[in-house]
Amino acid sequence: KDVFIWIGLHEPDDALLQTIRKNFGLHVLAVEDALDPRHLPKMESYGDHLFIVARTVRLNTDGPHPRLEFGNTAIFMGRQFVITVRHGSDRGHGPVRSQLEATPWMLKQGSDVVLHAILDFIVDGYLMVLDLLEDTVLAMEDRSLDSFLDRTETARLFAIRRDLFRLQRILGPMEDLANRLINIELPQIDPEVDPYFRDLADHVRRVSYRVDGLRETLTSAVEISGLLEQQRQGVV
């Protein structure tokens, strides 16, 4: 009863997850959802444990233009355990674990602190991606001021804008998830941890504001490029 267990799984098969389900008494429906990487962020309460789904994002720069790739992290949280199931995410939770182990007074508060740390780590990943993408977007805006964008650059711009729209779609449910952890009385969550989840909701809102700003910048770059092209044709 004095043991806290934290298990991290990366793209496990059904047999492994079923073994864990039997040992920890996880709900069958939650396990099915954990194996499906397409869910939007959500939270479900199953008796003595919570089931949470969060979406992850990474920036792939291997192709002709940077693209956002989305993953999925499912979290089972009970009073004495946390089990994470990652799909399509290359950021393991080792840094989170190291940080918590370095502050044992935090880890001692319980599994809800671990839950917050994992969710905060995921949201910080959004900010890291936006920092990288912002440099690309600002460079494209500068380029649109110098000369009109060609077909390849325009396609690149719209691809980034489409990815930002997909990111925006998951930010709303992520903010709802953080707010539910604050506003709903859950036996698995200690009220003393509420300030941490309020901070999490604030981080999600900051990400949403930055995504809106980047989308506006991309729209502005298209409009500026179009105006410059009209002026060039007028001169000709």
XYZ file of C-alpha atoms in Angstrom:
236
model
C 0.000 0.000 0.000
C 2.967 2.339 0.414
C 4.217 1.775 -3.147
C 3.657 4.235 -6.021
C 3.995 2.750 -9.507
C 4.659 4.736 -12.696
C 4.642 2.749 -15.946
C 5.407 4.362 -19.307
C 4.485 2.475 -22.485
C 5.359 3.434 -26.061
C 3.010 2.010 -28.706
C 2.253 -1.228 -26.814
C 0.298 -4.076 -28.368
C -3.092 -5.197 -27.119
C -1.728 -8.218 -25.217
C 0.598 -6.101 -23.065
C -2.081 -3.529 -22.291
C -4.580 -6.277 -21.394
C -2.072 -7.709 -18.912
C -1.726 -4.302 -17.267
C -5.511 -3.857 -17.302
C -5.993 -7.064 -15.300
C -3.314 -6.148 -12.755
C -4.564 -2.607 -12.148
C -8.295 -3.083 -12.663
C -8.500 -0.669 -15.583
C -11.798 -0.254 -17.402
C -12.160 -2.176 -20.664
C -13.494 0.842 -22.591
C -10.604 3.017 -21.410
C -8.101 0.412 -22.572
C -9.767 0.304 -25.990
C -9.493 4.095 -26.231
C -5.846 3.982 -25.161
C -5.092 1.776 -28.179
C -6.779 4.224 -30.571
C -4.440 7.167 -31.407
C -7.163 9.282 -33.056
C -9.050 10.567 -30.000
C -9.258 14.261 -29.161
C -8.298 15.319 -25.610
C -10.804 14.112 -23.032
C -11.224 12.879 -19.462
C -13.322 10.011 -18.083
C -13.722 8.878 -14.488
C -13.878 5.118 -13.920
C -14.430 4.427 -10.244
C -11.120 4.772 -8.444
C -9.083 5.890 -11.451
C -9.121 8.579 -14.129
C -8.554 8.075 -17.833
C -7.188 11.052 -19.758
C -6.253 11.520 -23.397
C -3.956 14.340 -24.536
C -2.613 15.096 -28.015
C 1.076 15.687 -28.675
C 2.690 17.563 -31.546
C 6.129 17.638 -33.164
C 7.660 19.604 -36.032
C 8.937 17.503 -38.922
C 11.511 19.429 -40.977
C 12.604 16.553 -43.235
C 10.337 17.428 -46.174
C 10.247 20.439 -48.513
C 8.511 22.469 -45.815
C 7.993 22.014 -42.047
C 4.926 19.985 -41.094
C 3.208 19.391 -37.781
C 2.770 15.739 -36.831
C 0.332 14.799 -34.086
C 0.503 11.981 -31.567
C -1.578 10.734 -28.699
C -0.849 10.092 -25.018
C -3.337 8.195 -22.863
C -2.975 8.408 -19.079
C -4.463 6.133 -16.420
C -4.240 7.675 -12.955
C -5.146 6.044 -9.663
C -4.224 6.927 -6.104
C -1.059 4.822 -6.250
C -0.254 4.518 -9.930
C 0.171 6.389 -13.211
C 0.279 4.528 -16.523
C 0.992 6.377 -19.774
C 0.491 5.009 -23.284
C 2.178 7.007 -26.047
C 1.423 6.754 -29.762
C 3.238 8.798 -32.424
C 5.267 10.796 -29.907
C 9.065 10.761 -29.818
C 9.281 12.738 -26.538
C 9.523 10.261 -23.678
C 8.634 11.267 -20.117
C 12.131 10.668 -18.739
C 12.746 14.398 -18.147
C 9.467 14.674 -16.207
C 10.408 11.744 -14.018
C 13.904 13.122 -13.374
C 12.484 16.513 -12.428
C 9.991 15.006 -9.977
C 12.562 12.680 -8.444
C 14.789 15.717 -7.906
C 11.956 17.310 -5.878
C 10.730 14.461 -3.645
C 8.513 16.814 -1.662
C 6.496 17.321 -4.858
C 6.395 13.627 -5.744
C 5.266 12.844 -2.203
C 2.016 14.773 -2.779
C 0.651 11.966 -4.934
C -0.219 10.801 -8.415
C -2.207 13.948 -9.285
C 1.058 15.916 -9.171
C 2.549 13.420 -11.628
C -0.523 13.811 -13.834
C -0.071 17.594 -13.898
C 3.639 17.256 -14.673
C 2.953 15.002 -17.667
C 0.219 17.266 -19.062
C 2.407 20.338 -18.531
C 5.246 18.571 -20.363
C 2.912 17.925 -23.313
C 1.744 21.564 -23.444
C 5.351 22.774 -23.204
C 5.922 20.687 -26.324
C 3.343 22.859 -28.112
C 5.315 25.971 -27.157
C 8.594 24.438 -28.355
C 7.045 23.671 -31.736
C 5.583 27.176 -32.029
C 8.976 28.732 -31.237
C 10.488 26.823 -34.174
C 7.556 27.469 -36.494
C 7.430 31.160 -35.639
C 10.925 31.710 -37.077
C 9.817 30.107 -40.347
C 6.620 32.162 -40.515
C 8.380 35.458 -39.826
C 10.968 34.665 -42.507
C 8.142 34.044 -44.992
C 6.537 37.349 -44.015
C 9.825 39.174 -44.669
C 10.100 37.377 -48.007
C 6.595 38.521 -48.990
C 7.653 42.132 -48.356
C 10.674 41.825 -50.646
C 8.909 40.173 -53.585
C 5.777 38.225 -54.426
C 5.678 34.580 -53.340
C 6.027 31.934 -56.025
C 3.840 28.839 -56.308
C 6.082 26.675 -54.086
C 6.265 29.270 -51.337
C 2.521 29.834 -51.447
C 1.874 26.085 -51.153
C 4.265 25.949 -48.205
C 2.459 28.822 -46.546
C -0.965 27.237 -46.907
C 0.342 23.881 -45.646
C 1.593 25.527 -42.453
C -1.684 27.396 -42.070
C -3.612 24.122 -42.416
C -1.432 22.482 -39.757
C -2.032 25.403 -37.396
C -5.759 24.956 -37.921
C -5.402 21.289 -36.914
C -3.466 22.349 -33.805
C -6.178 24.869 -32.947
C -8.753 22.064 -33.077
C -7.084 20.198 -30.208
C -6.361 23.260 -28.047
C -10.046 23.814 -27.216
C -10.521 20.282 -25.812
C -7.169 20.553 -24.002
C -8.309 23.736 -22.246
C -11.649 22.090 -21.390
C -9.720 19.155 -19.940
C -7.644 21.426 -17.695
C -10.748 23.336 -16.583
C -12.584 20.107 -15.727
C -9.673 19.030 -13.533
C -10.139 22.320 -11.654
C -13.907 22.709 -11.505
C -15.140 19.142 -11.023
C -14.733 17.442 -7.662
C -12.847 14.244 -8.393
C -11.858 11.748 -5.703
C -8.561 11.167 -7.499
C -7.560 14.862 -7.453
C -6.532 16.696 -4.274
C -7.964 20.268 -4.175
C -4.507 21.497 -3.139
C -3.276 20.686 -6.653
C -5.886 22.977 -8.296
C -3.427 25.905 -8.695
C -1.190 23.675 -10.831
C -4.059 22.786 -13.160
C -5.102 26.468 -13.363
C -1.553 27.209 -14.482
C -1.885 24.416 -17.058
C -5.101 25.944 -18.439
C -3.320 29.307 -18.681
C -0.485 27.718 -20.665
C -2.978 26.199 -23.111
C -4.615 29.619 -23.595
C -1.203 31.161 -24.294
C -0.568 28.531 -26.958
C -3.973 29.263 -28.508
C -3.239 33.021 -28.658
C 0.098 32.363 -30.357
C -1.483 30.032 -32.902
C -4.068 32.718 -33.720
C -1.260 35.238 -34.163
C 0.696 32.965 -36.491
C -2.359 32.246 -38.606
C -3.009 35.985 -38.946
C 0.624 36.535 -39.927
C 0.363 33.881 -42.647
C -2.842 35.440 -43.979
C -1.147 38.831 -43.986
C 1.814 37.422 -45.931
C -0.534 36.154 -48.664
C -2.339 39.499 -48.848
C 0.914 41.494 -48.985
C 2.326 39.237 -51.698
C -0.876 39.676 -53.719
C -0.742 43.466 -53.408
C 2.891 43.530 -54.514
C 2.054 41.375 -57.529
C -0.812 43.723 -58.455
C 1.561 46.688 -58.232
C 4.133 44.888 -60.405
C 1.518 44.130 -63.039
C 0.337 47.748 -62.907
C 3.872 48.979 -63.564
C 4.245 46.562 -66.498
